[in-house]
XYZ file of C-alpha atoms in Angstrom:
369
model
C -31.732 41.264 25.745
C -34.504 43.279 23.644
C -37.902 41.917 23.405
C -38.572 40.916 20.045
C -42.005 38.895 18.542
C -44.350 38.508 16.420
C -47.965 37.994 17.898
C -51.278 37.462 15.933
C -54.645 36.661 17.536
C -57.563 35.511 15.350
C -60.616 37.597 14.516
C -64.019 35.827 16.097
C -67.340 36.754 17.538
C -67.914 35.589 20.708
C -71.760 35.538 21.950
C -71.755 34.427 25.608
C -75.130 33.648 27.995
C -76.341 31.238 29.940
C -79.943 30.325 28.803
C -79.032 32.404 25.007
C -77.926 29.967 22.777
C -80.684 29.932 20.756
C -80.983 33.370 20.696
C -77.765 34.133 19.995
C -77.467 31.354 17.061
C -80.472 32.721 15.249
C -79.128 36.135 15.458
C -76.084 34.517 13.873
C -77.453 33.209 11.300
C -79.331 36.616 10.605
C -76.396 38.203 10.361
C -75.067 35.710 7.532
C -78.504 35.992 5.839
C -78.123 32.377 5.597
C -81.027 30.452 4.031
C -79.623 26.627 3.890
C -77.988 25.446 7.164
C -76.330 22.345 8.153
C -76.169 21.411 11.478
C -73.934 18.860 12.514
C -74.135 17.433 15.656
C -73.840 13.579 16.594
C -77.159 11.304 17.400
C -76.355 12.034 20.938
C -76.566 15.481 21.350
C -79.583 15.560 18.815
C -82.005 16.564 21.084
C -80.265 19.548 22.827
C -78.982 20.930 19.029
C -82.782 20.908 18.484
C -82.792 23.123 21.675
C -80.200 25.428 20.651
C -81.682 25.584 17.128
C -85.616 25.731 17.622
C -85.604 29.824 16.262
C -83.462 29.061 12.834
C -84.456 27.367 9.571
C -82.462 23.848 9.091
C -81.921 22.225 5.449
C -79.885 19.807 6.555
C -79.318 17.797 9.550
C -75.760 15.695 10.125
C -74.816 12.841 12.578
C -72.123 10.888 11.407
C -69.852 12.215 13.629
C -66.528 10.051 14.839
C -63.441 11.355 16.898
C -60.710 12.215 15.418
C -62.349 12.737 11.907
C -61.706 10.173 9.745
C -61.377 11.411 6.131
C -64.539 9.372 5.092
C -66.679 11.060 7.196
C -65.335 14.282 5.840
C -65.937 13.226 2.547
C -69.291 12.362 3.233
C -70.229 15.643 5.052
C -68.635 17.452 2.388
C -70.922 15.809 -0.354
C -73.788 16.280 1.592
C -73.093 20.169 2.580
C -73.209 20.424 -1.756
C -76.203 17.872 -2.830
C -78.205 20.813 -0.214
C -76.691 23.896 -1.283
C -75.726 25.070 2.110
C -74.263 28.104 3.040
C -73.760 27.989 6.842
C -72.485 25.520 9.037
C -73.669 25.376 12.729
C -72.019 22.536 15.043
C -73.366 21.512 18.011
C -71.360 19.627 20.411
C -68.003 18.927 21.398
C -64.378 18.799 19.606
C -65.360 15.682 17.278
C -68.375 17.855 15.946
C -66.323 20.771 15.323
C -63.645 19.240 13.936
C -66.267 17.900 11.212
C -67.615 21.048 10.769
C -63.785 22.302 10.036
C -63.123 19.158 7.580
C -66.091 20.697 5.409
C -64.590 24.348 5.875
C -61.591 23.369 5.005
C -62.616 22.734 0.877
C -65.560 24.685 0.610
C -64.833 27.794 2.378
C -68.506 27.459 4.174
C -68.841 29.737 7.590
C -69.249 28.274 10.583
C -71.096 29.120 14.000
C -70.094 26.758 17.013
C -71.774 25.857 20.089
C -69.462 24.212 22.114
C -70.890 21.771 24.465
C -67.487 21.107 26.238
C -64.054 22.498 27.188
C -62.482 21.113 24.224
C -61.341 24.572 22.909
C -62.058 23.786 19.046
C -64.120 26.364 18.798
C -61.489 29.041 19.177
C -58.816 27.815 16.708
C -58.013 27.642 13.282
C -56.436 23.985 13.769
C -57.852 21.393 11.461
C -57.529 17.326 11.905
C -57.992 14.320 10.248
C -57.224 10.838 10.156
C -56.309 8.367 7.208
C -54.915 5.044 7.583
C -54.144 5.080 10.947
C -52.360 8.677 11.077
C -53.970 12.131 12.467
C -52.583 14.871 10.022
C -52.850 18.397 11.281
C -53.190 21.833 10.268
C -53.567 25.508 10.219
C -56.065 27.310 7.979
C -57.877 30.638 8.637
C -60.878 29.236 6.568
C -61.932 26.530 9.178
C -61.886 29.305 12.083
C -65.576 29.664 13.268
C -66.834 33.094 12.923
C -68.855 32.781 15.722
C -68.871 30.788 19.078
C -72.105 30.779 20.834
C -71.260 30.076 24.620
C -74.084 29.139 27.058
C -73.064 26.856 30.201
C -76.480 25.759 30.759
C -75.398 23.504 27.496
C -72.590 21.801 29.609
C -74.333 21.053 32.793
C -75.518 17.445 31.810
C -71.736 17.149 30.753
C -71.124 13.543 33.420
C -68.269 15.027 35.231
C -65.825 12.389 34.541
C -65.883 13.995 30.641
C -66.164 17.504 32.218
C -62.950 16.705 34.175
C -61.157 15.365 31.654
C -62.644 17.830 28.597
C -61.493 20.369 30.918
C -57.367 18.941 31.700
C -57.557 19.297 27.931
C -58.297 23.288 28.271
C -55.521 22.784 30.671
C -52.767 21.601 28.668
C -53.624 23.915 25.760
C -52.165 26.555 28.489
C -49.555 24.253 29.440
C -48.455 23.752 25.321
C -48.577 27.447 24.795
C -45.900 28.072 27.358
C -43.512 26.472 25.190
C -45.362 26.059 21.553
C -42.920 27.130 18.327
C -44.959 30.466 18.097
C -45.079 31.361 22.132
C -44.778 34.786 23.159
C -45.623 36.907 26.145
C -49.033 37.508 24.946
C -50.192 34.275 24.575
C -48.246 33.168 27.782
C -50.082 35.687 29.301
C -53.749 34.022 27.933
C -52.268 30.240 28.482
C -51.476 31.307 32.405
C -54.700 32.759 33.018
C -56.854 30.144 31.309
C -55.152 27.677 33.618
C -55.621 29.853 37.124
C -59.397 30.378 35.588
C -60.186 26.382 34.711
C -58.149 25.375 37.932
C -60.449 27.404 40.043
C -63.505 26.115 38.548
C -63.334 22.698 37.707
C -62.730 21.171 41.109
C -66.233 23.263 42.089
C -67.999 21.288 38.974
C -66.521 17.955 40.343
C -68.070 18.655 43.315
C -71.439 19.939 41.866
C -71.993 19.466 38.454
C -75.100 21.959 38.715
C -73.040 24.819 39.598
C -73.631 26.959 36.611
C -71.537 30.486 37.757
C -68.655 27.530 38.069
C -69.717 25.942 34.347
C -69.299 29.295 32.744
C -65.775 30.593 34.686
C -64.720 27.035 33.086
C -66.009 27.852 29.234
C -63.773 31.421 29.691
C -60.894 29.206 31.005
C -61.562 27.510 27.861
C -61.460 30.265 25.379
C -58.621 31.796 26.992
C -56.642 28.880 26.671
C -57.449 27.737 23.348
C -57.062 31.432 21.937
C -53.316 31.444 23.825
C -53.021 27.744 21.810
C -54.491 28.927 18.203
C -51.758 31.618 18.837
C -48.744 29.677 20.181
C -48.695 26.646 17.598
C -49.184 23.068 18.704
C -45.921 21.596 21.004
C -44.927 18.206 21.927
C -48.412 17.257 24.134
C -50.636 17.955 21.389
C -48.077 15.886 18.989
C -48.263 13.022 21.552
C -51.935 13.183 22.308
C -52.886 13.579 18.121
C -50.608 10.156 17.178
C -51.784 8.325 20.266
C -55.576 9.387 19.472
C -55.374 8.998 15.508
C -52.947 5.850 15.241
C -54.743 3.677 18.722
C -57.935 5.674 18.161
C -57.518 6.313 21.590
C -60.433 8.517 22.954
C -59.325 12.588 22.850
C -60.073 14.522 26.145
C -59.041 11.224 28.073
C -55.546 10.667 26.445
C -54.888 15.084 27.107
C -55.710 14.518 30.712
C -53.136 11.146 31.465
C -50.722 12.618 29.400
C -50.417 15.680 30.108
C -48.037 15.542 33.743
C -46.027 13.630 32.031
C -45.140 16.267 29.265
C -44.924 18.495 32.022
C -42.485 16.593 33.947
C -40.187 15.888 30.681
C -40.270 19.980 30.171
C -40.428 21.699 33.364
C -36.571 21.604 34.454
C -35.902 23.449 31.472
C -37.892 26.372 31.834
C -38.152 27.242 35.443
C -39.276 30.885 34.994
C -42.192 29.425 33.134
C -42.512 26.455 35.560
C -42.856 28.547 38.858
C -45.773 30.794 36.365
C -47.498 27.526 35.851
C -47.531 26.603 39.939
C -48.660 29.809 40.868
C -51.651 30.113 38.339
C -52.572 26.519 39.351
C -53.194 27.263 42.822
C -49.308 26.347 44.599
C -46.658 28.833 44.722
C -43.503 28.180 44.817
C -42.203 27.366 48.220
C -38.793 28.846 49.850
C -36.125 26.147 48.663
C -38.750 24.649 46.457
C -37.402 23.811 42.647
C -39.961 25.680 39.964
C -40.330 22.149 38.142
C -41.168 20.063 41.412
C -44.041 22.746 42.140
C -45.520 22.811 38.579
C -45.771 19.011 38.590
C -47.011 18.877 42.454
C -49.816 21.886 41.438
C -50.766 19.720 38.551
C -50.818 16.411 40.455
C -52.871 17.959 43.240
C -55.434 19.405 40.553
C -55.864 16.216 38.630
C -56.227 14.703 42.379
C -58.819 16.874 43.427
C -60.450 15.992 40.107
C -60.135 12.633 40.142
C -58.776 12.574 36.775
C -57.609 9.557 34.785
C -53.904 8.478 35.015
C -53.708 4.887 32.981
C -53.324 4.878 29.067
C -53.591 1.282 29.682
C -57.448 1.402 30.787
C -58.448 2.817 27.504
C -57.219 -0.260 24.930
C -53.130 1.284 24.866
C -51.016 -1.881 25.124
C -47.128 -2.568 26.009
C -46.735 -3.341 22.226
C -47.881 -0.399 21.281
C -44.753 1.553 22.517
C -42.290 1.087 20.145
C -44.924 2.719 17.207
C -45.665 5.722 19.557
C -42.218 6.099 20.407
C -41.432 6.227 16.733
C -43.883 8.466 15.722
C -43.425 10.799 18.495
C -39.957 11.260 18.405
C -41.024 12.610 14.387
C -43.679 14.937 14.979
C -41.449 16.727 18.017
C -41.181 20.234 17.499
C -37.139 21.108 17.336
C -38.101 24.019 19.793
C -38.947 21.804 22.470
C -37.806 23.249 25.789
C -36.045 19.104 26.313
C -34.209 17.435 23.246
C -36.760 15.018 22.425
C -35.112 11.001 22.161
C -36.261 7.903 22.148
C -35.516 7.223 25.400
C -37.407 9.710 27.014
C -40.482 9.213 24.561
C -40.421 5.435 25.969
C -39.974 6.692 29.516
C -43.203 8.901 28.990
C -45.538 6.912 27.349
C -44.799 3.861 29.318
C -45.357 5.884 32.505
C -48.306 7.363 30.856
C -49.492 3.846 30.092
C -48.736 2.329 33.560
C -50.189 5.281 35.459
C -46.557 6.117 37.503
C -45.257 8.989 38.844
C -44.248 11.350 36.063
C -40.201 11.380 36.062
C -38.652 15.194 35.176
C -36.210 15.053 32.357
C -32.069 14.209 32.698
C -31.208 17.866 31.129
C -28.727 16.979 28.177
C -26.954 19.789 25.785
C -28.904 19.624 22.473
């Protein structure tokens, strides 16, 4: 069978030092000859934006920041980005801060520098989200694509590692989506399985010492790589899950990626073994003699998130047994039809109750679609 795709991979700067961020941002905003800027950035990470932006001019400082984005706070930022004229936006922080920064994008066509703070991989997309009345709608729009991402790992090193670990199984299962995603190809598989050996071989080293900056910044190219390989490949059935669980039981973001993810894994893995034994082998476990390529992708995954100490209950962040049904619902809509497994009800109950009980993540009964 011929080879036959369509790839595209977004046009962005990337300006990467430890110890440069604010070096790097002013020359940024130089290069925009921007003269009203907006940083947004939430209360929290107010004092290290002031860091990263002590050599730039700033009109307009912004802190209402929430996960997920509700459209209110969009609306707000919006209005405030025009009552100051801005004309560059600079976030500071992680994927709720970009996200905002995206929300304003999205209607005003304003440019945007990021400074990611963690693995969330925002930075690197042109994926929008918002939430309304209890539902995360998503999208793709080459206007809310930063122009610029200023990396610099000293940034992340006060990250507490239980966020960097689970910030990070987020970077992971951006690789693991674009395996599969509507849009994957062998270019972006190539990114996704890379990104994954790169954050697998880092992030158990910044468990074990948070201060290990050479470790923090193989983890921030893990990140790029796999959110560039996810911006390509199109969202799949994780991301699906992970948006309604986060949007509709404002479940918090990186958490929900990290205890769902095996699970997704498990459901998908049987059905693309090629891709499965990839996945072991850039995680850090081969496939054995004898060995099946799903059994190895789960065990590689399960052995990371081990190592990491990751979180594995739904349940221990406010998801309840009566929340099923809705989730269930709602995932079985927003599957994509070119999931590797015929998405059902049953198996969307199977997942997120095992996702919300902490068990073993079953692999999927393989059915004809």
């Amino acid at each position: 069978m011929s080879m036959t795709f369509e790839h595209i991979t977004l046009g962005q700067r990337v300006l990467f030092g430890s110890g440069e961020a604010a070096a790097n941002l002013a020359a940024e905003v130089q290069r925009h000859a921007a003269s009203r800027v907006m940083v947004i950035a939430s209360a929290a990470k107010r004092e290290l934006a002031e860091r990263v932006c002590r050599d730039i001019e700033v009109a307009l400082w912004f802190d209402d920041v929430v996960q997920h984005v509700p459209v209110e706070c969009a609306e707000q930022a919006r209005a405030a980005a025009a009552e100051h004229g801005i004309d560059l936006l600079v976030c500071v922080g992680g994927g709720s801060g970009i996200g905002l920064a995206k929300a304003v994008a999205l209607t005003t066509g304003l440019p945007i520098v990021a400074v990611p703070t963690t693995y969330a991989g925002s930075e690197a997309t042109n994926v929008w989200g918002m939430t309304e009345n209890r539902t995360k709608t998503t999208g793709t729009d080459d206007r809310v694509l930063p122009g610029a991402v200023v990396y610099d790992a000293t940034l992340t090193v006060s990250l507490p590692v239980a966020l960097s670990v689970a910030s990070g199984l987020n970077s992971v299962a951006h690789c693991v989506d674009a395996l599969w995603a509507p849009k994957a190809d062998p270019i972006n598989q190539a990114l996704a399985l890379e990104g994954a050996r790169t954050l697998a071989a880092a992030l158990p080293r910044i468990a074990e010492a948070p201060e290990d900056l050479p470790a923090r910044e193989q983890a921030l190219c893990g990140c790029y790589l796999a959110a560039v390989a996810f911006a390509s490949a199109g969202s799949a059935l994780h991301h699906k899950i992970c948006h309604l669980l986060g949007g509709t039981f404002a479940l918090p973001h990186a958490e929900t990626h990290a205890i769902v993810l095996p699970h997704v894994l498990a459901l998908n893995a049987p059905a693309v073994p090629d891709l499965a034994a990839r996945l072991a082998c850039a995680l850090g476990r081969p496939v054995e003699a004898g060995q099946d390529p799903a059994d190895a992708a789960v065990a590689a995954l399960d052995q990371l998130r081990t190592t990491l100490g990751a979180p594995t209950r739904l349940a221990d962040y406010g998801l309840t047994e009566s929340d099923i049904p809705e989730a269930v619902q709602r995932a079985v809509g927003a599957a994509p039809a070119s999931n590797p497994v015929h998405v059902t009800p049953e198996n969307m109950t199977a997942l997120l109750t095992a996702a919300l009980t902490g068990a073993e993540p079953a692999p999927a009964v393989l059915t004809t679609r």
